[in-house]
Coordinates of C-alpha atoms in Angstrom, one line a residue:
X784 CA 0.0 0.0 0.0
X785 CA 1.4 3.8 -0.7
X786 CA 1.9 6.5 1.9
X787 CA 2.0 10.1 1.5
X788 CA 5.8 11.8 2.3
X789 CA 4.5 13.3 5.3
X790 CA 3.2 9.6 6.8
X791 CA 6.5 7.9 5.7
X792 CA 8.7 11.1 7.7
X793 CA 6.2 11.2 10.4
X794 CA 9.0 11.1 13.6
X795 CA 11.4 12.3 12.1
X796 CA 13.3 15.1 12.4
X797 CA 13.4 18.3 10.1
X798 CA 16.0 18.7 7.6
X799 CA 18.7 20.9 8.5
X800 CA 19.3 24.2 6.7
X801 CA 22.6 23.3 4.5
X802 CA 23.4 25.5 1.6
X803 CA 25.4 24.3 -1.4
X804 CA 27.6 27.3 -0.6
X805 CA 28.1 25.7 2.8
X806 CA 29.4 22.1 0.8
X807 CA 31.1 24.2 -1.4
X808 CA 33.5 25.8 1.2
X809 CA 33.5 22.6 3.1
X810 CA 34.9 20.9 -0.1
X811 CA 37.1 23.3 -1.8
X812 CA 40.6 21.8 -2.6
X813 CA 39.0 18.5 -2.7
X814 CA 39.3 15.4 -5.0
X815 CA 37.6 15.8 -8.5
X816 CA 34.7 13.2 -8.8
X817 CA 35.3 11.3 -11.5
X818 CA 31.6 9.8 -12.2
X819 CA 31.3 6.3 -14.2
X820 CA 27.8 6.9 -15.4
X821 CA 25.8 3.5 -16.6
X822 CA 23.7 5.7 -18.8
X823 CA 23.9 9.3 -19.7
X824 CA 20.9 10.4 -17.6
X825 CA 23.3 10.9 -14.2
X826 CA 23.8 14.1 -15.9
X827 CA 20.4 15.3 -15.3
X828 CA 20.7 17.2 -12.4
X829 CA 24.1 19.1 -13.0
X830 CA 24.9 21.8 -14.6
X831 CA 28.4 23.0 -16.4
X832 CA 29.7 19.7 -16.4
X833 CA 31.9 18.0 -19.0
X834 CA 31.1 14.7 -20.1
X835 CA 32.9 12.4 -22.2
X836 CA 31.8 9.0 -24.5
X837 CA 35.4 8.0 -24.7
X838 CA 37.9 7.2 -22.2
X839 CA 41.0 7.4 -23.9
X840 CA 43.9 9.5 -22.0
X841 CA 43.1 12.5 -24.0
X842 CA 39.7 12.4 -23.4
X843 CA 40.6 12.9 -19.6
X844 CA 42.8 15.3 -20.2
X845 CA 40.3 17.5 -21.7
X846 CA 37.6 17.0 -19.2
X847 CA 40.0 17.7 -16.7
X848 CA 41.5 20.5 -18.2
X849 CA 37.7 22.2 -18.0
X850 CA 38.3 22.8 -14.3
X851 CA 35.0 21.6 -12.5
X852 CA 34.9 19.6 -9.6
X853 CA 33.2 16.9 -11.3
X854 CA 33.4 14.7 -14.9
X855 CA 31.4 12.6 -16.4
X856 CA 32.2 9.7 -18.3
X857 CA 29.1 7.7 -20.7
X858 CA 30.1 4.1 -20.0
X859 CA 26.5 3.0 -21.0
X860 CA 27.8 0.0 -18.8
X861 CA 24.2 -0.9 -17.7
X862 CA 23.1 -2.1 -21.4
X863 CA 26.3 -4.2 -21.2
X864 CA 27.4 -7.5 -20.2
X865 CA 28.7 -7.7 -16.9
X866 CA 32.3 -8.9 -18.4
X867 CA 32.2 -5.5 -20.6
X868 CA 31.4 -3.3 -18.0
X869 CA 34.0 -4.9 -15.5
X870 CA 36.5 -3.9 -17.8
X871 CA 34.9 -0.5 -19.2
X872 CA 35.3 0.5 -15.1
X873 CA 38.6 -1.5 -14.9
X874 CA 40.2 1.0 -17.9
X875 CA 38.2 4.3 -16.7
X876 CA 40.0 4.1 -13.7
X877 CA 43.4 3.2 -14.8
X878 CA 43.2 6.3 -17.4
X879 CA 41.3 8.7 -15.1
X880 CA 44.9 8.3 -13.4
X881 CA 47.6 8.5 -15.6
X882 CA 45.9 11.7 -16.6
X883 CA 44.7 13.3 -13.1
X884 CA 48.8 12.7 -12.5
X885 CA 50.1 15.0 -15.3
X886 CA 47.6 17.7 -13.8
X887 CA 48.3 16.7 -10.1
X888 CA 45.3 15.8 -9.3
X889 CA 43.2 13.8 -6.8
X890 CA 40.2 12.0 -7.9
X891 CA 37.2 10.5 -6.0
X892 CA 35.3 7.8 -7.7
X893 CA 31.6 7.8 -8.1
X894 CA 29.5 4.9 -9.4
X895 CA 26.0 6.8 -10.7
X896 CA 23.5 4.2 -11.8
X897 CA 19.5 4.0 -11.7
X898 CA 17.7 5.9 -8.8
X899 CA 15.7 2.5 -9.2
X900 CA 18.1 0.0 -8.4
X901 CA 18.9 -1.6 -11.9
X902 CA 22.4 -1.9 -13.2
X903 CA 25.7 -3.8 -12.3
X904 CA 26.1 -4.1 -8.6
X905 CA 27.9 -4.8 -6.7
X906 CA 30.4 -5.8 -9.9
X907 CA 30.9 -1.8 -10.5
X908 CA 31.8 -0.3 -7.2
X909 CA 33.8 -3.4 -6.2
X910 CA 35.9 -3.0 -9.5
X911 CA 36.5 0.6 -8.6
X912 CA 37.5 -0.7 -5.3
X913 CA 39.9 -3.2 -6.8
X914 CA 41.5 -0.1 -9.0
X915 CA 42.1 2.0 -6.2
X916 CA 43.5 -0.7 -3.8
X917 CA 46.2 -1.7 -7.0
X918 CA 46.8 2.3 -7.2
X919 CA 47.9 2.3 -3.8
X920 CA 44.6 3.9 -2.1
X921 CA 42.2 2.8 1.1
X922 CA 38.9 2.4 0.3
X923 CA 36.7 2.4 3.5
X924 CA 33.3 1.7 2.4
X925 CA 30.7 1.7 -0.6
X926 CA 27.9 4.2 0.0
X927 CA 24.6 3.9 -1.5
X928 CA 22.8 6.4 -2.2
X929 CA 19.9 5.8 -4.5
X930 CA 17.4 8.8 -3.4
X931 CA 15.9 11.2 -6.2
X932 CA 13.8 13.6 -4.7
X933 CA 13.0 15.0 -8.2
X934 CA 11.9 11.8 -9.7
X935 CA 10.4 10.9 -6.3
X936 CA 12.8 8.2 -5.0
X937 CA 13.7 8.5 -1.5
X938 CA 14.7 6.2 1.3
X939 CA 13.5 5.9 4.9
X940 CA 14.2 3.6 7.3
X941 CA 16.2 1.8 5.4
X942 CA 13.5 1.1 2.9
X943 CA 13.9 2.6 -0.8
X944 CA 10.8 4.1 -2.2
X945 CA 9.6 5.2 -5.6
X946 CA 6.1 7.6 -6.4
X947 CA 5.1 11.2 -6.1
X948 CA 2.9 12.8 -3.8
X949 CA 0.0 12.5 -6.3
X950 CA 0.2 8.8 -6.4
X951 CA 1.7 8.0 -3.0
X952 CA 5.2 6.2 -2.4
X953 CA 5.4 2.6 -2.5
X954 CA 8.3 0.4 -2.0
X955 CA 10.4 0.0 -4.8
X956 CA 10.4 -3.8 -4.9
X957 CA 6.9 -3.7 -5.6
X958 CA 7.0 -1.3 -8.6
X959 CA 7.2 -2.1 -12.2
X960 CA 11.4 -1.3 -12.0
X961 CA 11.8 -4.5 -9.7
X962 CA 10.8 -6.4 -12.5
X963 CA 13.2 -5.5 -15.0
X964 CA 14.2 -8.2 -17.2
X965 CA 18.1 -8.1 -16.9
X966 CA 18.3 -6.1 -13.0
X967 CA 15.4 -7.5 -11.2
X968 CA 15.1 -7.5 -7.5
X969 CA 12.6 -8.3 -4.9
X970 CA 14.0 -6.7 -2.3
X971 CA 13.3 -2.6 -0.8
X972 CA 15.2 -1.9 2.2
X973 CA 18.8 -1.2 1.4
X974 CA 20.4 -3.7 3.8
X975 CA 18.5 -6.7 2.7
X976 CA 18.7 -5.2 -1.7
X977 CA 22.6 -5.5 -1.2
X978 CA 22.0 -9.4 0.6
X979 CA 20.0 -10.4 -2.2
X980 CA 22.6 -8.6 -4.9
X981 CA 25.8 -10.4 -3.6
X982 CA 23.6 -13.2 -3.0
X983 CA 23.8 -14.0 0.5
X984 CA 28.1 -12.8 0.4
X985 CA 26.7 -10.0 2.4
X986 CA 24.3 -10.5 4.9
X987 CA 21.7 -7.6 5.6
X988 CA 23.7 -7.1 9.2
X989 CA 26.8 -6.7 8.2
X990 CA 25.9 -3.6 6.1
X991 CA 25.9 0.0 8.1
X992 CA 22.7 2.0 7.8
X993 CA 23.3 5.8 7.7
X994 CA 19.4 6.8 9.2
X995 CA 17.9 9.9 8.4
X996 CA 17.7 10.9 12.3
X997 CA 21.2 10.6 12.4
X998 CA 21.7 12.8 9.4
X999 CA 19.2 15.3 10.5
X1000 CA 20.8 15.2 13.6
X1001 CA 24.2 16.3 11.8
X1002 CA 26.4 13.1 13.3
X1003 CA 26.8 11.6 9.6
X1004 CA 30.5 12.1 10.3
X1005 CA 30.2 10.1 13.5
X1006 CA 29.1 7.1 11.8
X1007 CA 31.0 7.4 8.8
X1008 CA 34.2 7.6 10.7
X1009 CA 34.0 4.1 12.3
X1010 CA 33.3 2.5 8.4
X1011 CA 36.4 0.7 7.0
X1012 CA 37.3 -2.2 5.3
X1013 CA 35.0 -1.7 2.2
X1014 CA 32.3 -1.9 4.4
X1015 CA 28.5 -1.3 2.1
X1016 CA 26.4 1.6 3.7
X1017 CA 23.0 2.3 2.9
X1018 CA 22.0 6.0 2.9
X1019 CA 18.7 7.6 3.9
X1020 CA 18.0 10.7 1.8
X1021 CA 14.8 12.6 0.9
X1022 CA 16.2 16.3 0.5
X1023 CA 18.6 17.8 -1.1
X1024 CA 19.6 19.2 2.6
X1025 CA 19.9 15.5 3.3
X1026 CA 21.8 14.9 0.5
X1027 CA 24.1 17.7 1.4
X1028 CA 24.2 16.7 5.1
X1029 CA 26.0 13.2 4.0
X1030 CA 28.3 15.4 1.8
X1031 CA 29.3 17.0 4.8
X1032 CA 29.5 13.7 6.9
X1033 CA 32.1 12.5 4.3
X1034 CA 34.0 15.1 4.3
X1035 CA 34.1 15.9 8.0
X1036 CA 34.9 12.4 8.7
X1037 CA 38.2 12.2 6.7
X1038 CA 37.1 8.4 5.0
X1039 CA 37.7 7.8 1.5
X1040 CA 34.3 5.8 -0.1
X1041 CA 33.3 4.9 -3.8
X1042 CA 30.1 6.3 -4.6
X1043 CA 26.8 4.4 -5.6
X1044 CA 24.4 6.8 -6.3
X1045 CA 21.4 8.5 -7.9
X1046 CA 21.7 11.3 -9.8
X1047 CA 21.4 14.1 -7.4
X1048 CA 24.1 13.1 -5.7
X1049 CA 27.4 14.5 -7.3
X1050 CA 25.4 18.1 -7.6
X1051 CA 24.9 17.8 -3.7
X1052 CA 28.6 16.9 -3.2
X1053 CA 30.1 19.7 -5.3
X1054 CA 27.9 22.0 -3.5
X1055 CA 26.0 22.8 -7.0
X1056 CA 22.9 25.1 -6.9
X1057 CA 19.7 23.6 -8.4
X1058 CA 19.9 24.8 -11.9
X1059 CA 16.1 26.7 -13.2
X1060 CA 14.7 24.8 -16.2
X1061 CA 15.5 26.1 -19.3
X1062 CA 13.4 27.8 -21.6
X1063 CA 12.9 28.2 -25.5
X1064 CA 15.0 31.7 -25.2
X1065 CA 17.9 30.0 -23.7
X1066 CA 18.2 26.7 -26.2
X1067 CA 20.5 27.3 -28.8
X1068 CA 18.7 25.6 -32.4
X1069 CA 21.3 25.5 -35.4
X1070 CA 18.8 23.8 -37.7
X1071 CA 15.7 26.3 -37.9
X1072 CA 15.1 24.8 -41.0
X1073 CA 14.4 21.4 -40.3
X1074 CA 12.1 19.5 -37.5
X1075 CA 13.3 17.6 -34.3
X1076 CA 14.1 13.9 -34.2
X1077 CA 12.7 12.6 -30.8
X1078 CA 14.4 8.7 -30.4
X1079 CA 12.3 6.6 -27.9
X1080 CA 13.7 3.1 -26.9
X1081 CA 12.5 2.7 -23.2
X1082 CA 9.7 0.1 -22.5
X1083 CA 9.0 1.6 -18.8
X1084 CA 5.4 2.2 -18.7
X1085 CA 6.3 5.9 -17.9
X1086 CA 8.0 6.3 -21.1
X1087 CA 4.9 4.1 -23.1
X1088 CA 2.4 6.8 -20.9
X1089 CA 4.3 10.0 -22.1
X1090 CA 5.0 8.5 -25.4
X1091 CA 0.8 8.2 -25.8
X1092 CA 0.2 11.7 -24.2
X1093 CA 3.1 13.2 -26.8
X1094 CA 1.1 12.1 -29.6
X1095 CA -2.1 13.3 -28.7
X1096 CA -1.0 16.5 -27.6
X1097 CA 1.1 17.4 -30.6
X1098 CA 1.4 17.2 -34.6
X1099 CA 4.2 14.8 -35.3
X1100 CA 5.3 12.6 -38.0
X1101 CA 5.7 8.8 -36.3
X1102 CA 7.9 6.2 -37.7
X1103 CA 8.6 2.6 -36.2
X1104 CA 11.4 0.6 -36.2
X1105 CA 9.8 -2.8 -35.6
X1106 CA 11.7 -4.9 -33.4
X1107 CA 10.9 -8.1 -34.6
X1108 CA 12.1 -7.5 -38.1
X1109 CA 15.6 -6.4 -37.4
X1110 CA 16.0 -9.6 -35.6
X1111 CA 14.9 -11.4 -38.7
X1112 CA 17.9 -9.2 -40.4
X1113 CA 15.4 -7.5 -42.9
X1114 CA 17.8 -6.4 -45.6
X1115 CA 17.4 -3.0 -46.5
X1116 CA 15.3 -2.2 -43.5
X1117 CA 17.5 0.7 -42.2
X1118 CA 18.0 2.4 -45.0
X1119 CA 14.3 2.5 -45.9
X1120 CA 13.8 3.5 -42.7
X1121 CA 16.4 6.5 -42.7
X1122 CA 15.1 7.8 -46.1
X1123 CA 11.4 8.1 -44.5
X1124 CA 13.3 10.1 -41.0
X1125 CA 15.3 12.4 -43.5
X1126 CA 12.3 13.3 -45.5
X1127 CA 9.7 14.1 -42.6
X1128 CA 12.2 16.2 -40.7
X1129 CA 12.1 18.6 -43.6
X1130 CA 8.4 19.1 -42.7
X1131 CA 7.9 18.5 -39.1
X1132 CA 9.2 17.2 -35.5
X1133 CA 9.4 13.2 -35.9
X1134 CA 8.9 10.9 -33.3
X1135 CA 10.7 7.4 -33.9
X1136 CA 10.6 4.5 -32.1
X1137 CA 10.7 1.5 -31.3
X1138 CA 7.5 -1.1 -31.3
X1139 CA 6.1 -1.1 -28.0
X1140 CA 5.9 -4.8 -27.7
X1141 CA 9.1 -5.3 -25.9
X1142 CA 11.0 -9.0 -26.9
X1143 CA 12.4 -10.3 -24.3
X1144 CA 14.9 -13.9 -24.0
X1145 CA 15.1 -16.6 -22.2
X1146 CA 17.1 -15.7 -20.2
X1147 CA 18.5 -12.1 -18.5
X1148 CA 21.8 -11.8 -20.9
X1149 CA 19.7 -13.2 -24.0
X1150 CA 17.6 -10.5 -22.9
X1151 CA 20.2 -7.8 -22.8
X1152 CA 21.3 -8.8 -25.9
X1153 CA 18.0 -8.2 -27.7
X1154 CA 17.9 -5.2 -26.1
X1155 CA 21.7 -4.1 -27.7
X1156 CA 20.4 -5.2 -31.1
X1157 CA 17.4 -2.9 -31.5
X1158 CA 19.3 -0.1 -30.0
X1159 CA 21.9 -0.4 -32.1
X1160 CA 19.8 -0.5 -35.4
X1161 CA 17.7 2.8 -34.1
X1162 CA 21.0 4.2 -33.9
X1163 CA 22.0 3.3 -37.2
X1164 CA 19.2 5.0 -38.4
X1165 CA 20.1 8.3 -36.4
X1166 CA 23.4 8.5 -37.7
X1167 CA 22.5 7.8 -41.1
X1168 CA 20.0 10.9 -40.8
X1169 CA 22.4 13.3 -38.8
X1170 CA 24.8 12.9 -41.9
X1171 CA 22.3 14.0 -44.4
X1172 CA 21.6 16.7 -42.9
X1173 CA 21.1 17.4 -38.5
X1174 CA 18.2 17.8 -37.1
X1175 CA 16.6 21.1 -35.4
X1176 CA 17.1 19.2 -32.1
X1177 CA 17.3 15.5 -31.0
X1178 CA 15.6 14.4 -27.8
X1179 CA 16.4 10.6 -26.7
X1180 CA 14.5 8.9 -24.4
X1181 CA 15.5 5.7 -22.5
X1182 CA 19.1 5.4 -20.5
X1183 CA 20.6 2.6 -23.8
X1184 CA 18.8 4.7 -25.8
X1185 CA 20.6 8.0 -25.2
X1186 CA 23.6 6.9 -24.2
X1187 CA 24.3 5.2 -28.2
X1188 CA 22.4 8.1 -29.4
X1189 CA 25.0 10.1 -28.4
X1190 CA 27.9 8.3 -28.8
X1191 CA 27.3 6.4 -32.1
X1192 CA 24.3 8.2 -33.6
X1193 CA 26.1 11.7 -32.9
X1194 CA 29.5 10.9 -32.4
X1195 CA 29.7 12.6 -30.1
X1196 CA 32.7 12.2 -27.8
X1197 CA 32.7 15.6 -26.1
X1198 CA 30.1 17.4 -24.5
X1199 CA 29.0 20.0 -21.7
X1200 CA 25.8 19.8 -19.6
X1201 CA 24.1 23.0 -20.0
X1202 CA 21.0 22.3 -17.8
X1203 CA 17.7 20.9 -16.5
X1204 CA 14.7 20.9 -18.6
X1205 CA 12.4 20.3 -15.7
X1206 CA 13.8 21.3 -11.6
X1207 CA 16.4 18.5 -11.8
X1208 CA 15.6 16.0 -14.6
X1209 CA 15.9 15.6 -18.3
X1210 CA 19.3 16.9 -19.4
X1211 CA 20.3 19.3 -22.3
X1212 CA 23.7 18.7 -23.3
X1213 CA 25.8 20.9 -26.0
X1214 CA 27.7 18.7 -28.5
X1215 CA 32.0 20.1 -28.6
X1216 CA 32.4 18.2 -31.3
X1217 CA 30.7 15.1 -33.9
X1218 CA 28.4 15.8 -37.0
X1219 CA 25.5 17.4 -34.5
X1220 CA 27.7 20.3 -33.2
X1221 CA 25.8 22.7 -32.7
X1222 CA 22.1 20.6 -32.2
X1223 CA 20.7 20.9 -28.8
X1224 CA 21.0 16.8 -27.6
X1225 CA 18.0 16.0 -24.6
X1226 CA 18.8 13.3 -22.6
X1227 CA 15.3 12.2 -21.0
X1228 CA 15.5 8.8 -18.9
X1229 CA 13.0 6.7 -19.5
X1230 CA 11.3 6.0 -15.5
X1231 CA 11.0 10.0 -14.9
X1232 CA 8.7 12.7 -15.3
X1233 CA 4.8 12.6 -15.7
X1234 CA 3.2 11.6 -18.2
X1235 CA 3.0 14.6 -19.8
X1236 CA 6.8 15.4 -19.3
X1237 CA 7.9 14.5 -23.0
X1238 CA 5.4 16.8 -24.5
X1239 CA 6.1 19.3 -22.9
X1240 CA 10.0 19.0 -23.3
X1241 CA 9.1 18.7 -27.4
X1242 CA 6.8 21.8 -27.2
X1243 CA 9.6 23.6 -25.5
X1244 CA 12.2 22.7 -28.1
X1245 CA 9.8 23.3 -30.7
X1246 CA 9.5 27.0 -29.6
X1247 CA 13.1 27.3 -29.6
X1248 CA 13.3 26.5 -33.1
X1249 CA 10.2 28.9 -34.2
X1250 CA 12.1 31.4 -32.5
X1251 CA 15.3 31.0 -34.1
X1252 CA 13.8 30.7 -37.8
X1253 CA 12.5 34.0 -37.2
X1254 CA 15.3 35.5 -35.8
X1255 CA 17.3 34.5 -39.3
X1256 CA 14.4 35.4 -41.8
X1257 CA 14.8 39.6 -39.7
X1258 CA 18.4 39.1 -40.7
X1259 CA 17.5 38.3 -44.3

């Protein structure tokens, strides 16, 4: 059954006052973050940030060369096998180094992954943990940090939630992202989620819980500074003052962790101010000409819901790439398909997805395999169109989606998070280099917003082009 926020915090003590400028003094000088994201939508709730697709030395060296406090680095790890993302984290690491070293540099590590639980774990954080040790660093403890206040994920008691306070909050082990065909779970409280994970390796006991009382309470430090060995911790967090409140416990209590986190975390750690949405007046459009290309992969039911209210709500061209016959390797498929995209966006915004009947296998890395397949022929199709000629703007939804949109449908290896679309979700990004310089790039995950989120991010964007097509036909 769901409760309302105030039933779930009833006892509990107020949130303390905490400003990021507060974190922010409290962590100057302090280790950049490098941030292995498992799909591009950690970036959501930062601002200012570079991001990179590529690890290679030189990509480090740029990000780091940037100056912010924090990087991110698209390892899209979560679509992957877990022997591919082992060693994705294994050679973001050992790079991250040899680079932070010619810059003198310390780095902290953060492991960002789903605000709902799916994704590699404990494989990720313990490979970090394995890096570090080899580089010659203590790592004292994982800390797990899943909350989302702006997607309505928070944890109490132990016990990870997921709703909004329309709908009420409901444990996340009963919600439609426990049954994920690859990441499934059963379990919601934190302590008992990492049991089930390592199965049975780590009992529920023997994993620290960091309660909100304590944190409210300001003696986050206090516990943190008995955790050591690599000890898992499991974080309550509703607020961002919470969020900043274990910031401040880290720091205060001198302990070197890996992060595994949601994506609000890094922004409360930096001490970065929520960023305003941004608006049609603030979204650079190259292409006035042409329509947006808005790429849905997800299966969530959110992203089915806002996928059904986008169409009714606005005029769009809609193409499908049918599952089914790319697995049957219909020759010629792709390119019909990239002829029909090119030719619509020189009339209107087109929405292209995949069919909605998802195809799953029988078994979790069969079905992660499907999954790779179909993204990877929407993608195709992307970059075919890009080439011909960009797009007014491209919005992707779905984590796999948007991670291969970007890196293989954009080529895009460079980028900088300019801001929010909505208070702290759904991610505009500005391409530094690839055939879409210049195109705004949305990264929208596919288990936030309501339902009437994506029309409203396309409506926005849409503006943004109006506005810029008559801003070049006054300086005609």
């Amino acid at each position: 059954m769901s409760q309302s926020l105030s039933e779930l915090l009833k006892g509990y003590p107020a949130a303390r006052a905490i400003s990021a400028q507060d974190v922010r003094a409290a962590h100057a000088g302090g280790s950049v973050l490098v941030v292995l994201d498992d799909d591009p939508t950690g970036t959501q709730s930062v601002t200012g940030l570079p991001v990179i697709t590529s690890w290679e030395e030189a990509d480090f060296q740029w990000a780091f060369s940037q100056g912010a406090p924090a990087i991110y680095v698209m390892t899209n790890s979560r679509s992957l096998s877990p022997e591919a993302a082992e060693r994705i984290n294994r050679e973001v690491a050992r790079n991250a180094r040899v680079a932070a070293r010619t810059q003198g540099l310390e780095l902290g590590f953060v492991s960002r992954s789903d605000s709902t639980l799916r994704g590699h774990f404990p494989l990720e954080p313990q490979t970090l943990i394995e890096e570090e040790t080899a580089a010659g660093h203590t790592i004292d403890g994982v800390l797990i940090i899943p909350a989302f206040g702006d997607a309505g994920r928070v944890t109490v008691g132990g016990v990870h939630y997921a709703g909004s306070e329309e709908s009420g909050f409901e444990p996340v082990g009963a919600s439609e992202f426990a049954q994920d065909a690859t990441f499934g779970y059963s379990a919601s409280n934190l302590c008992d989620w990492v049991e089930e994970k390592t199965h049975g390796k780590t009992p529920a006991a023997e994993v620290a819980h960091l309660d909100l009382t304590t944190i409210r309470d300001g003696r986050a430090a206090e516990l943190l500074g008995g955790i050591s060995g690599g000890r898992y911790v499991a974080c309550d967090a509703v607020t961002e003052e919470d969020l900043r409140a274990v910031a401040l416990g880290v720091i205060e209590s001198g302990k070197n962790f890996i992060y595994r986190v949601g994506p609000p975390f890094v922004r409360a750690f930096i001490g970065q101010e929520l960023a305003a949405p941004l608006t049609a007046e603030n979204i650079p459009v190259a292409a006035a000409d042409r329509g947006g290309l808005v790429v849905v992969g997800s299966h969530v039911p959110t992203t089915t819901r806002q996928l059904a209210a986008l169409l009714k709500e606005r005029e769009a061209t809609v193409i499908e790439l049918d599952a089914a016959t790319v697995l049957n390797h219909g020759e010629g498929y792709l390119d019909e398909l990239t002829e029909r995209v090119d030719e619509a966006l020189k009339h209107s915004t087109v929405v292209f997805h995949t069919s909605r009947q998802l195809i799953k296998g029988k078994d979790k890395d069969e079905s992660l395999a499907i999954a790779r397949r179909v993204s990877e022929a929407l993608v195709s199709v992307v970059n075919g169109v890009v080439h011909k000629a960009p797009p007014a703007f491209v919005i992707a939804k779905g984590g796999i989606t948007s991670s291969d949109v970007a890196s293989k449908g954009l080529e895009m290896r460079r980028a900088t998070v300019v801001g929010p679309m909505q208070p702290g979700i759904i991610s505009l990004w500005a391409a530094q280099d690839g055939p879409a310089q210049g195109t705004p790039y949305i990264v929208f995950a596919g288990n936030v917003g309501s339902d009437s989120s994506l029309s409203y991010v396309v409506g926005v964007c849409e503006q943004a082009a109006a506005n810029n097509y008559r801003k070049e036909l006054d300086n005609d």
